[in-house]
XYZ file of C-alpha atoms in Angstrom:
375
model
C 147.471 13.158 11.348
C 148.732 9.986 11.691
C 152.226 9.065 10.477
C 154.497 6.111 10.338
C 157.402 5.586 12.402
C 160.723 6.777 10.175
C 161.930 3.548 10.307
C 159.185 1.583 8.535
C 159.573 0.840 4.767
C 158.317 -1.415 1.783
C 155.565 -3.630 2.669
C 155.149 -2.039 6.404
C 154.206 1.043 4.939
C 151.847 -0.382 2.380
C 150.280 -1.951 4.947
C 149.840 1.408 7.105
C 148.609 3.264 4.135
C 146.166 0.611 3.891
C 144.343 1.062 7.340
C 145.014 4.345 7.174
C 142.509 4.145 3.527
C 140.112 1.925 5.276
C 139.445 3.708 8.355
C 138.907 6.834 6.608
C 136.277 4.702 4.248
C 134.983 3.834 7.973
C 134.870 7.338 9.150
C 132.680 8.361 6.046
C 130.348 5.609 6.617
C 129.763 6.685 10.343
C 129.001 10.149 9.500
C 126.153 8.927 7.775
C 125.227 6.530 9.819
C 126.072 6.976 13.420
C 125.426 3.474 14.899
C 128.318 1.616 13.213
C 130.764 0.480 14.948
C 134.525 -0.238 13.931
C 135.704 -3.655 13.154
C 139.319 -3.453 12.644
C 141.116 -4.248 9.904
C 144.185 -5.427 11.247
C 142.249 -8.434 12.733
C 142.385 -9.867 9.302
C 144.641 -10.890 6.876
C 143.486 -8.755 3.858
C 146.709 -10.173 1.724
C 145.399 -13.630 2.003
C 141.725 -12.663 1.833
C 142.646 -10.556 -1.773
C 144.486 -13.575 -3.016
C 141.740 -15.972 -2.230
C 139.274 -13.448 -3.837
C 141.261 -13.494 -7.091
C 141.037 -17.147 -7.565
C 138.094 -17.490 -6.473
C 136.894 -15.082 -9.466
C 139.007 -16.778 -11.566
C 137.430 -20.315 -10.825
C 133.722 -19.136 -10.999
C 134.443 -16.994 -14.211
C 135.638 -20.571 -15.685
C 132.575 -22.000 -14.515
C 130.378 -19.165 -16.341
C 132.940 -19.663 -19.177
C 132.159 -23.920 -19.599
C 128.689 -22.942 -19.515
C 128.732 -20.577 -22.341
C 130.872 -23.185 -24.246
C 128.553 -26.305 -23.420
C 125.540 -23.612 -25.294
C 127.654 -23.258 -27.831
C 127.310 -26.784 -28.456
C 123.659 -27.009 -28.168
C 123.078 -26.984 -24.373
C 120.095 -26.471 -22.364
C 119.273 -22.332 -22.250
C 116.275 -23.489 -19.506
C 115.406 -19.941 -17.263
C 112.924 -19.354 -14.525
C 111.258 -16.186 -14.148
C 111.372 -14.810 -10.750
C 109.576 -11.289 -10.644
C 109.164 -10.604 -14.668
C 110.055 -12.010 -18.025
C 113.670 -9.745 -17.995
C 114.319 -11.123 -14.178
C 115.512 -14.959 -14.454
C 118.062 -17.457 -13.003
C 119.257 -19.964 -14.640
C 121.111 -23.186 -13.208
C 123.924 -21.453 -13.747
C 123.462 -18.860 -12.058
C 122.792 -21.541 -9.069
C 125.559 -23.646 -9.581
C 128.093 -21.137 -9.423
C 126.554 -18.967 -6.054
C 126.920 -22.386 -4.303
C 130.354 -23.244 -5.241
C 131.076 -19.565 -4.171
C 129.514 -19.597 -0.829
C 131.019 -23.667 -0.095
C 134.356 -22.185 -0.987
C 134.329 -18.934 1.286
C 132.625 -20.787 4.455
C 135.511 -23.469 3.833
C 137.806 -20.921 4.097
C 136.382 -18.000 6.193
C 133.434 -20.311 8.372
C 133.114 -16.772 10.400
C 132.288 -14.512 7.142
C 129.131 -13.573 6.498
C 127.553 -14.035 2.807
C 124.891 -12.051 0.715
C 123.999 -13.411 -2.648
C 121.403 -12.626 -5.476
C 120.419 -15.889 -5.505
C 119.748 -16.982 -1.607
C 118.591 -13.263 -1.048
C 115.857 -13.739 -4.089
C 114.805 -16.305 -2.241
C 113.803 -14.896 0.860
C 110.505 -12.509 1.384
C 112.173 -9.775 2.699
C 113.749 -7.181 0.798
C 115.851 -5.519 3.814
C 119.307 -4.296 3.502
C 121.604 -7.406 5.420
C 124.740 -5.436 5.241
C 126.513 -5.185 8.453
C 129.608 -3.734 10.142
C 131.152 -7.466 9.729
C 133.640 -9.139 7.541
C 131.062 -9.871 4.579
C 130.809 -11.390 1.171
C 128.540 -9.839 -0.978
C 128.165 -11.893 -4.803
C 126.535 -12.080 -7.916
C 127.516 -15.171 -9.035
C 126.240 -14.298 -13.098
C 125.064 -10.603 -13.427
C 123.639 -10.117 -16.832
C 121.603 -13.327 -16.731
C 119.896 -12.312 -19.850
C 122.904 -11.968 -21.594
C 124.065 -15.142 -21.005
C 120.393 -16.506 -22.280
C 121.248 -14.853 -25.669
C 125.218 -15.628 -25.250
C 125.732 -11.743 -25.535
C 129.197 -11.596 -23.947
C 128.248 -8.809 -21.381
C 127.975 -10.968 -18.627
C 130.018 -11.641 -15.795
C 130.985 -12.962 -11.708
C 131.016 -10.305 -9.301
C 132.601 -10.887 -5.657
C 132.758 -7.746 -3.382
C 134.523 -8.248 0.193
C 133.178 -5.662 2.924
C 134.063 -4.714 6.017
C 132.620 -1.685 8.188
C 129.919 -1.672 5.215
C 132.392 -0.537 2.849
C 133.698 -2.592 -0.602
C 137.450 -3.097 0.135
C 138.032 -5.891 -2.437
C 136.487 -6.244 -5.721
C 136.614 -8.965 -8.477
C 134.846 -9.293 -11.623
C 135.482 -11.721 -14.179
C 133.499 -11.238 -17.744
C 135.025 -14.634 -19.328
C 133.986 -14.433 -22.716
C 135.692 -10.454 -22.902
C 138.726 -11.901 -21.705
C 138.454 -9.431 -19.274
C 139.596 -9.755 -15.456
C 139.060 -6.656 -12.951
C 140.151 -6.708 -9.481
C 140.781 -3.731 -7.037
C 141.727 -3.554 -3.698
C 141.461 -0.609 -1.001
C 144.719 1.363 -1.025
C 146.225 -0.909 -4.448
C 144.430 0.039 -7.320
C 142.310 -0.837 -9.746
C 143.335 -3.714 -12.424
C 142.925 -5.159 -15.779
C 143.822 -8.383 -16.164
C 146.170 -7.810 -13.379
C 148.537 -6.276 -15.494
C 147.028 -2.747 -16.424
C 146.057 -0.287 -14.241
C 142.898 1.976 -14.481
C 141.980 4.212 -15.742
C 142.982 2.665 -19.234
C 144.438 7.000 -20.137
C 146.478 7.583 -17.221
C 149.176 10.093 -18.373
C 147.670 11.980 -18.109
C 143.885 11.316 -16.759
C 141.753 13.108 -18.830
C 139.598 15.653 -17.386
C 135.878 16.078 -17.868
C 134.898 17.985 -21.167
C 133.976 21.366 -20.066
C 130.670 20.989 -22.014
C 129.876 17.978 -20.227
C 127.614 16.014 -20.637
C 128.063 16.873 -24.474
C 131.131 14.706 -25.517
C 130.345 11.934 -22.937
C 129.379 8.322 -23.488
C 126.334 7.731 -21.274
C 125.284 4.260 -20.244
C 122.264 3.499 -18.919
C 119.986 0.562 -18.317
C 116.366 -0.252 -18.794
C 115.646 -1.718 -15.771
C 113.276 -4.642 -14.682
C 110.264 -2.377 -13.972
C 108.999 -2.237 -17.259
C 105.106 -1.253 -15.941
C 103.482 0.589 -18.189
C 102.607 3.168 -15.796
C 101.981 7.125 -16.265
C 104.897 8.937 -14.822
C 106.456 5.383 -13.484
C 109.907 4.420 -13.515
C 110.266 3.195 -17.237
C 108.372 6.810 -18.670
C 110.680 8.739 -16.438
C 113.664 6.881 -17.742
C 113.037 7.283 -21.206
C 112.394 11.083 -20.634
C 116.008 11.220 -19.201
C 117.435 8.869 -21.597
C 115.999 11.313 -24.610
C 116.964 14.371 -22.585
C 120.441 13.202 -22.522
C 120.408 12.613 -25.994
C 118.815 15.635 -27.889
C 120.456 18.206 -29.065
C 122.208 21.041 -26.726
C 119.393 23.355 -26.037
C 116.552 20.979 -26.940
C 113.817 19.752 -24.804
C 113.693 23.209 -22.830
C 117.434 23.635 -22.397
C 117.541 19.922 -21.058
C 119.511 18.543 -23.942
C 122.801 16.606 -23.489
C 123.881 16.127 -26.914
C 125.832 13.045 -25.749
C 128.237 11.279 -27.792
C 126.817 8.194 -27.440
C 123.951 6.052 -24.833
C 125.062 2.706 -24.164
C 123.315 0.410 -22.506
C 125.214 -3.506 -21.488
C 122.796 -5.088 -19.650
C 124.953 -5.502 -16.427
C 125.255 -3.101 -13.930
C 128.630 -4.526 -12.640
C 130.174 -4.053 -16.430
C 128.890 -0.583 -16.370
C 130.527 0.091 -13.330
C 134.051 -1.374 -14.994
C 133.512 0.199 -18.023
C 133.343 3.962 -15.891
C 136.948 2.728 -13.759
C 138.492 1.855 -17.296
C 137.482 5.707 -18.638
C 135.207 4.104 -21.287
C 132.501 5.512 -20.177
C 131.968 8.968 -18.608
C 128.596 8.787 -17.148
C 126.717 5.867 -15.825
C 123.150 6.453 -14.442
C 120.780 3.458 -13.041
C 118.291 2.752 -10.371
C 116.906 -0.480 -9.064
C 120.150 -2.288 -8.613
C 121.226 -4.218 -5.834
C 124.016 -4.359 -3.632
C 125.866 -7.416 -4.770
C 125.377 -5.744 -8.910
C 127.753 -2.770 -7.612
C 129.451 -3.961 -4.917
C 132.945 -5.054 -6.499
C 131.837 -2.229 -9.604
C 132.143 0.100 -6.877
C 135.132 -0.727 -5.344
C 136.855 -0.532 -8.495
C 135.918 3.096 -9.345
C 136.723 4.462 -6.348
C 140.489 2.951 -6.582
C 140.642 3.974 -10.039
C 139.409 7.728 -8.832
C 135.876 7.905 -9.852
C 132.791 8.796 -7.824
C 129.233 7.157 -7.039
C 126.610 9.065 -5.877
C 122.946 9.117 -5.913
C 121.153 9.036 -9.394
C 118.278 11.136 -8.194
C 118.401 14.976 -7.889
C 118.237 16.096 -4.410
C 115.523 18.565 -3.162
C 116.952 21.828 -3.909
C 115.001 25.705 -4.822
C 118.521 25.807 -7.416
C 117.926 24.666 -10.860
C 121.792 24.072 -10.830
C 122.198 22.164 -7.849
C 125.201 24.429 -7.238
C 124.161 24.938 -3.239
C 123.924 20.967 -2.758
C 126.576 19.088 -1.258
C 127.471 15.781 -3.717
C 126.776 12.553 -1.257
C 128.181 9.554 -0.775
C 125.890 6.740 -2.896
C 124.297 4.936 -0.225
C 125.699 0.611 -1.693
C 121.840 -0.524 -0.790
C 120.362 2.306 -1.849
C 119.491 1.115 -5.166
C 120.081 4.632 -6.637
C 123.477 4.922 -8.247
C 125.063 7.901 -10.352
C 128.969 6.957 -11.423
C 131.551 9.561 -13.165
C 134.708 8.362 -14.563
C 138.026 9.118 -13.332
C 138.871 12.781 -14.220
C 142.814 14.369 -13.861
C 142.688 18.616 -13.900
C 141.503 20.683 -16.625
C 144.331 23.962 -17.350
C 143.175 26.827 -18.788
C 147.020 27.740 -20.070
C 147.907 29.787 -16.887
C 147.303 26.929 -14.072
C 144.894 24.587 -13.016
C 141.557 25.724 -13.654
C 139.626 22.922 -12.427
C 140.659 19.807 -10.183
C 139.560 16.565 -11.222
C 136.707 16.003 -8.315
C 135.588 19.402 -9.249
C 134.612 18.473 -12.621
C 133.227 14.976 -11.858
C 130.959 17.364 -9.026
C 130.275 19.622 -12.402
C 128.803 16.681 -14.123
C 126.533 15.533 -11.580
C 125.003 18.277 -11.133
C 124.316 18.547 -15.195
C 123.322 15.161 -15.022
C 120.762 16.091 -12.240
C 119.135 18.921 -14.318
C 118.358 16.308 -17.108
C 116.903 13.694 -15.126
C 113.785 12.505 -13.478
C 113.687 11.062 -9.960
C 112.963 7.603 -9.957
C 111.059 5.811 -7.312
C 113.149 2.616 -5.190
C 112.903 1.977 -1.713
C 113.241 -0.984 0.621
C 113.201 -1.845 4.204
C 116.388 -0.406 6.345
C 117.832 1.647 4.207
C-alpha cells in the first residue's frame, strides 16, 4: 500500500490521492488488456485540463443553446441521414465538433481526438482509443431530440488517460443542467450539488429489484425487422422488465417505470444523480458514454456489460461482474447505492446490492449482437 509522507497536507494530499486512483484504474485496465502501457499522470497538469474542459463544455453548451433558440425563431431544421432515418447529423453537430476540436488542438496540440462526426466520415469502425491522452467527444448527443426541440440533448466531453475516462463534462443547455466529474474529485451537478442527489444516506438498492426501480433503455438505431434480431430482443427485454412479478415464466420485473430519453449520455447522468436505478443499452459508441461513465463512476455507480454472460447458472451467482469495455457497445449501469441493514447491522454493502441487481437484470434480458473490429 502506498502512503504519502506525513508532512504532506492540503493540495499535496489531494494530488496524491488523485494519482493513486488513476493508477488503480490503469491496473484494472491492464488486467483486461496486458498490452496496455502506462502513461504517467504526473506528467499532465490535470488541474489545467479539468478547468479547460469545464469552460469548453460551457462554451459548447452555449452553442447548442443558441442553435436551439434560432429554431424557436423559425430557423432551418435540416438534417442528413447517415445509416438510417433515425441516425442523422445536423449542421449544429458539425459546427460544435469543429469548435471543440479547434479549441483542444490549440491548447493541447499533442493530444488525440476522437469525435462522433469526424469518426463517422471514415469507413472503419475500429476502436481508436489508446493509452495516449485523448479527448472523446459527442458534440450533440440526442440529435433527433434536438431536431424536434425535445430538450433531452447535450454535449459530451471526456478526457481519457490510459484508455480510461478521468474527466467528464456534460452540458444540457435547455435543461439548465451541467454535469462534471474528475477522477478522485467526485461528480457534480451545476458545480455545486454533489452526486448522487440523495446522499445522507445514499439509498440502498431495493431488495425486490428490479421491482421498485426506474428502468431506462433506448430503442436504438437498429430498427431492422429481422426475426430474433436486436430490435425484437430489445422489445422482449423491455416487456420482461415491465411485466408483473411472476409473469412471463418468472421473468417479470414489475419495474416502477420504463424511461427512454433518446440520449445515452443523459441516461448515464441520470443514473449518477440516482434518478434512474438501471440503464440497459447496446449499440452506443464510446463518445456516447465516456463522459457519462466517468460521472457515474465518480458518483459511486457501476457499469458492466449489457449481455448476460454464458453460464450454467440461471441466477448468474457464479459469474464475476466485469467492467464494461468503453468501446464494447454493450452497457448496463446501476445507480450509486448505499448499504442496507436488517436491524442487526449491515446486511448488504452498496456494491453487493448493485451486483445483485445486475444479475436480476441479466435474468430478464436477451443478449444483443453488436460487434466491431479492435474490441
